[in-house]
Structure formats: C-alpha cells, structure tokens
Amino acid sequence: LISFLANKSSVLVGFRAEDEFGCSQENLICCCIFTCFSSPGVFSRTWKITLPRSIESLGNSCVTVPCRFEVPGNQEANVLNCSDSGVWRRGSLQRSDRPELTQSFRQRLTSGSIVGDLKRKNCTTMIHRFSKSDNDVYFFRLDCPNLKFTFSDGVLITAQTEPPPPQLTFVDQLPEGDQVRMQCSAPVSCSTLPPSLTWSPQDSSRREESQMLQNEDGQTTLTSTMTFMASADHHNQSVMCSASYLLSEGRRTSRGTRRLNVLYAPRFTTATINTSGPVSERETVTFACSSDANPPVRRYSWFRGDRGKVTTEPAGATLVLQVNPKDSGEYLCEAQSLRGSQRSRPVFLEISEQWRKSNGSVMIPYIICGAVLLLYVLTVAVDLYKYQRSENIKIEQKGEHTYIDLQTFSLTSDYDHLKVSENLRGIFS
C-alpha cells in the first residue's frame, strides 16, 4: 500500500498534506496513509477553485480578487460553519517555504476584506493599497474550525505604474450610411473605484452607454458603447477613448486610438482643363478628372455635352486632344468605383477665332471685287437711265416746235410744202 501511494502521489488534486496536518516532505507518505483513513473524500476531484490566473492593478490602489470554490459533498456541512475563516497564502503552498501573509499585508486584509460569503462558497477578496512590493502569487486557504484546505490554483497579482490602454473594437470597414457600434473596454481592478471612459472627438449625433461586464474568470470590465451613422466625413478620422482612474495621489489616464475606414461612393468629382482661354487649332489640350472615393476610383469616362462619350474605351483620369474646330464645346467626366459613380460639372473648350479670321482674309479680295463690280454696274445703269431720260426730253421739245411750225406755215404753195417736209426729215434724221 505504501509503495502504491508513493507511486501514485501525483494524483493528489488541489491538496497538500502538510497544509492539513503539519507533515513535512520526509513523512509525506505516512501523512497520506493517515489522510486516507481519517479524511474520506479529500482525494475527491470536487476540490476546485475558480479565479483569474493573473490580475494587473495600479500601484497603491485597491485590488478585487474574484474567487469561488467547490468542496466534496462530505465537506458541505463544514463550509456552513465558515464565516470569515479564509486567508491567502503568498508565494508557495509549502508552509516551510514562505509565510502565509506578511504582517503589513495581513493588516490590509481586515475583517471586511473578504467581501464574498464563504458559506455560499464565494471567496472574493478586496485588497487595499496594493503596491509593487506585494507582487506575487497568492493561494486561497479555507481556515474553518473543521476544514482546513489550501487550493493549489493561485493568482498572480502585479501592480503597474501606469494603467493599461483601453481596448477599442469595431468593424474594420464601415459602409457609409450604416449604423456603427464602437466599444471601448477597460479593466476594473478595483470594483469600488471603476475608471471613467470618455470618447473624443465629441459629437452630439453619437449615442453612448456604459455597462459593467464580467468575464468567465470573474474579472470585471467597464465597457462603453458608442453608436453613430457612418459618413464619408468620418473616413480616416481618429477616434480616441480615454480611461481615467482615480487614485489616492490623483488621476491617471490611459488612451486608445483607432482610425476609421469608411467605404463611400465617389464624391467631389471635378473636371479641369489646362488652359483658361481659347486655344488655337492643332494645339494639344489636356483634361484632368479628380474624385474622392473609398475604395478608390477604378475607372474614368469622358463625355461631350452634346455627343455622348468622347472615347469608347476608358480614357483614365486624363484626356488629351489635338484641337480642331469641331472639338469646341462642353466636356465632363464620370468617376466609377465599387460603391457607385458620380459625374462632374462640365468645362468648356473654346477654339480661337484666328482660324476664322484667316479664312476671312482670303475672302476679302473677292468681296472687294464684288463690291466694285456692283458699284460699276450701278453706275452704268444710272448713267444709261440719265441718258435715256435726257433724250426723251429733247424729243418732246422738238415735237412741240414742229407742231408750231406746222401751224404757222401755209400749204398754199408746193414750195412751202417741200420746205416743211425737209424740216421734218431733218428732225427725225
């Protein structure tokens, strides 16, 4: 039996015989034999303690150690007789290695420091003014009248100079227009002095609410949830959460920062031209298109205001044209991304009047010749008109004289008749 126990001594769960009966390592086997017959159920696997593996606190602040335990069924009655019969052993399970708690540390574990109800198997403990000199592993021990047991699972408690930065959690990519929830979490090492969480920058459109959450190991975390509507203006904006802890010597603050990544369609799409005035024929003109989008614009298209697309293939962010008179008019671009598209305002390309003036100078001689010819024709026509009119007047005047002559001359003789005939012939000749 002794040999069997010596070989199987590793199966002891959460129990050290020297803790119960003052046995040393040399007579451990004898203690085990005694325990087998005097303490039935001690080897039961129902000895269990639940507490964090480690706790980080701020120096000279209080520490809350969440703690719960289980005992074998035959020890339930002994637990009911425990009130404040619990202590914490520091550094080692072996009594000969380290003392239980130093005197200064024991003074800080006053009667009200074990805040849990041992009768309900709650061993949660409050330690005040924990300092760096107290950094160590601590094991909980039941010190009841009829039950003395030290649990083998301990907790490492360390005091830090500065508080840890709060943790920020949210979705990496935020679609524009979606409601976003950001969470900021900070550990609460002392339940009576929780930190205060503050978001920045402040925004009246955001909604904030805080709550205390308990982890599986019993540690408490303060979580602040901020809800807002994502917009393109939030893209690349830094959001900071500050955790402020109240200590005896003042406040200490830690901060966590994250940058927002908002997905949005193209906006502020603008088309520009590299000239501010009219351009000459055959001159090279460059158009440029710019847009703000996330993810970035993957395709640009160019349009004429009255003719549709300038090119059938995507031209990119720039469009280069060798100007001819037909290129005059409005131009605009369209930016397209995975989130949508947007068109720019049109820009106007104006062709210089020089080509029109040069063409006009060629026509000037013809115009002058035409005008001179027209004036010449008009002059001739006027002269002809004046000449004909003057001739008509002369004929009318001579006719009047002939009639008078006809009235005055007598036809009594043949001589006179012949004279009149000659005169008439002279007029019409």
PDB file of N, CA, C and O in Angstrom, residues 366-390:
ATOM      1  N   TYR A 366     -12.163  88.914-102.925  1.00  0.00           N
ATOM      2  CA  TYR A 366     -13.386  88.602-103.670  1.00  0.00           C
ATOM      3  C   TYR A 366     -14.525  89.529-103.268  1.00  0.00           C
ATOM      4  O   TYR A 366     -15.333  89.972-104.098  1.00  0.00           O
ATOM      5  N   ILE A 367     -14.595  89.800-101.977  1.00  0.00           N
ATOM      6  CA  ILE A 367     -15.660  90.691-101.512  1.00  0.00           C
ATOM      7  C   ILE A 367     -15.463  92.088-102.100  1.00  0.00           C
ATOM      8  O   ILE A 367     -16.413  92.751-102.557  1.00  0.00           O
ATOM      9  N   ILE A 368     -14.215  92.568-102.112  1.00  0.00           N
ATOM     10  CA  ILE A 368     -13.943  93.906-102.658  1.00  0.00           C
ATOM     11  C   ILE A 368     -14.263  93.965-104.159  1.00  0.00           C
ATOM     12  O   ILE A 368     -14.892  94.915-104.660  1.00  0.00           O
ATOM     13  N   CYS A 369     -13.805  92.887-104.869  1.00  0.00           N
ATOM     14  CA  CYS A 369     -14.103  92.846-106.307  1.00  0.00           C
ATOM     15  C   CYS A 369     -15.599  92.845-106.566  1.00  0.00           C
ATOM     16  O   CYS A 369     -16.106  93.526-107.469  1.00  0.00           O
ATOM     17  N   GLY A 370     -16.315  92.059-105.780  1.00  0.00           N
ATOM     18  CA  GLY A 370     -17.772  92.012-105.938  1.00  0.00           C
ATOM     19  C   GLY A 370     -18.400  93.362-105.706  1.00  0.00           C
ATOM     20  O   GLY A 370     -19.311  93.797-106.424  1.00  0.00           O
ATOM     21  N   ALA A 371     -17.897  94.049-104.647  1.00  0.00           N
ATOM     22  CA  ALA A 371     -18.451  95.364-104.334  1.00  0.00           C
ATOM     23  C   ALA A 371     -18.149  96.367-105.439  1.00  0.00           C
ATOM     24  O   ALA A 371     -19.014  97.175-105.834  1.00  0.00           O
ATOM     25  N   VAL A 372     -16.895  96.328-105.948  1.00  0.00           N
ATOM     26  CA  VAL A 372     -16.533  97.259-107.029  1.00  0.00           C
ATOM     27  C   VAL A 372     -17.367  96.991-108.269  1.00  0.00           C
ATOM     28  O   VAL A 372     -17.870  97.919-108.935  1.00  0.00           O
ATOM     29  N   LEU A 373     -17.527  95.698-108.595  1.00  0.00           N
ATOM     30  CA  LEU A 373     -18.327  95.339-109.758  1.00  0.00           C
ATOM     31  C   LEU A 373     -19.760  95.802-109.615  1.00  0.00           C
ATOM     32  O   LEU A 373     -20.377  96.326-110.561  1.00  0.00           O
ATOM     33  N   LEU A 374     -20.272  95.629-108.396  1.00  0.00           N
ATOM     34  CA  LEU A 374     -21.645  96.056-108.149  1.00  0.00           C
ATOM     35  C   LEU A 374     -21.766  97.567-108.301  1.00  0.00           C
ATOM     36  O   LEU A 374     -22.737  98.071-108.898  1.00  0.00           O
ATOM     37  N   LEU A 375     -20.795  98.283-107.767  1.00  0.00           N
ATOM     38  CA  LEU A 375     -20.835  99.733-107.910  1.00  0.00           C
ATOM     39  C   LEU A 375     -20.724 100.160-109.382  1.00  0.00           C
ATOM     40  O   LEU A 375     -21.388 101.100-109.837  1.00  0.00           O
ATOM     41  N   TYR A 376     -19.885  99.452-110.125  1.00  0.00           N
ATOM     42  CA  TYR A 376     -19.730  99.764-111.539  1.00  0.00           C
ATOM     43  C   TYR A 376     -21.025  99.553-112.299  1.00  0.00           C
ATOM     44  O   TYR A 376     -21.459 100.400-113.092  1.00  0.00           O
ATOM     45  N   VAL A 377     -21.665  98.416-112.042  1.00  0.00           N
ATOM     46  CA  VAL A 377     -22.930  98.123-112.721  1.00  0.00           C
ATOM     47  C   VAL A 377     -23.965  99.169-112.367  1.00  0.00           C
ATOM     48  O   VAL A 377     -24.721  99.658-113.226  1.00  0.00           O
ATOM     49  N   LEU A 378     -24.013  99.522-111.106  1.00  0.00           N
ATOM     50  CA  LEU A 378     -24.985 100.539-110.697  1.00  0.00           C
ATOM     51  C   LEU A 378     -24.687 101.869-111.365  1.00  0.00           C
ATOM     52  O   LEU A 378     -25.603 102.601-111.783  1.00  0.00           O
ATOM     53  N   THR A 379     -23.426 102.195-111.465  1.00  0.00           N
ATOM     54  CA  THR A 379     -23.051 103.470-112.098  1.00  0.00           C
ATOM     55  C   THR A 379     -23.455 103.506-113.561  1.00  0.00           C
ATOM     56  O   THR A 379     -24.028 104.493-114.065  1.00  0.00           O
ATOM     57  N   VAL A 380     -23.167 102.415-114.265  1.00  0.00           N
ATOM     58  CA  VAL A 380     -23.537 102.337-115.677  1.00  0.00           C
ATOM     59  C   VAL A 380     -25.050 102.418-115.830  1.00  0.00           C
ATOM     60  O   VAL A 380     -25.572 103.125-116.722  1.00  0.00           O
ATOM     61  N   ALA A 381     -25.728 101.704-114.978  1.00  0.00           N
ATOM     62  CA  ALA A 381     -27.195 101.717-115.074  1.00  0.00           C
ATOM     63  C   ALA A 381     -27.737 103.115-114.855  1.00  0.00           C
ATOM     64  O   ALA A 381     -28.666 103.570-115.545  1.00  0.00           O
ATOM     65  N   VAL A 382     -27.181 103.811-113.892  1.00  0.00           N
ATOM     66  CA  VAL A 382     -27.656 105.168-113.606  1.00  0.00           C
ATOM     67  C   VAL A 382     -27.356 106.090-114.790  1.00  0.00           C
ATOM     68  O   VAL A 382     -28.186 106.922-115.181  1.00  0.00           O
ATOM     69  N   ASP A 383     -26.152 105.941-115.355  1.00  0.00           N
ATOM     70  CA  ASP A 383     -25.796 106.782-116.498  1.00  0.00           C
ATOM     71  C   ASP A 383     -26.723 106.531-117.692  1.00  0.00           C
ATOM     72  O   ASP A 383     -27.170 107.469-118.366  1.00  0.00           O
ATOM     73  N   LEU A 384     -27.003 105.256-117.944  1.00  0.00           N
ATOM     74  CA  LEU A 384     -27.916 104.916-119.021  1.00  0.00           C
ATOM     75  C   LEU A 384     -29.288 105.499-118.789  1.00  0.00           C
ATOM     76  O   LEU A 384     -29.941 106.018-119.703  1.00  0.00           O
ATOM     77  N   TYR A 385     -29.711 105.408-117.560  1.00  0.00           N
ATOM     78  CA  TYR A 385     -31.029 105.928-117.220  1.00  0.00           C
ATOM     79  C   TYR A 385     -31.068 107.434-117.438  1.00  0.00           C
ATOM     80  O   TYR A 385     -32.013 107.975-118.009  1.00  0.00           O
ATOM     81  N   LYS A 386     -30.020 108.087-116.985  1.00  0.00           N
ATOM     82  CA  LYS A 386     -29.991 109.539-117.160  1.00  0.00           C
ATOM     83  C   LYS A 386     -29.931 109.912-118.645  1.00  0.00           C
ATOM     84  O   LYS A 386     -30.560 110.855-119.097  1.00  0.00           O
ATOM     85  N   TYR A 387     -29.162 109.177-119.428  1.00  0.00           N
ATOM     86  CA  TYR A 387     -29.027 109.470-120.850  1.00  0.00           C
ATOM     87  C   TYR A 387     -30.351 109.294-121.577  1.00  0.00           C
ATOM     88  O   TYR A 387     -30.772 110.150-122.352  1.00  0.00           O
ATOM     89  N   GLN A 388     -31.003 108.181-121.321  1.00  0.00           N
ATOM     90  CA  GLN A 388     -32.288 107.941-121.971  1.00  0.00           C
ATOM     91  C   GLN A 388     -33.297 109.003-121.586  1.00  0.00           C
ATOM     92  O   GLN A 388     -34.101 109.463-122.402  1.00  0.00           O
ATOM     93  N   ARG A 389     -33.262 109.418-120.370  1.00  0.00           N
ATOM     94  CA  ARG A 389     -34.235 110.415-119.927  1.00  0.00           C
ATOM     95  C   ARG A 389     -33.976 111.743-120.624  1.00  0.00           C
ATOM     96  O   ARG A 389     -34.915 112.436-121.042  1.00  0.00           O
ATOM     97  N   SER A 390     -32.746 112.082-120.743  1.00  0.00           N
ATOM     98  CA  SER A 390     -32.436 113.358-121.401  1.00  0.00           C
ATOM     99  C   SER A 390     -32.836 113.329-122.875  1.00  0.00           C
ATOM    100  O   SER A 390     -33.332 114.316-123.416  1.00  0.00           O
TER     101      SER A 390
END
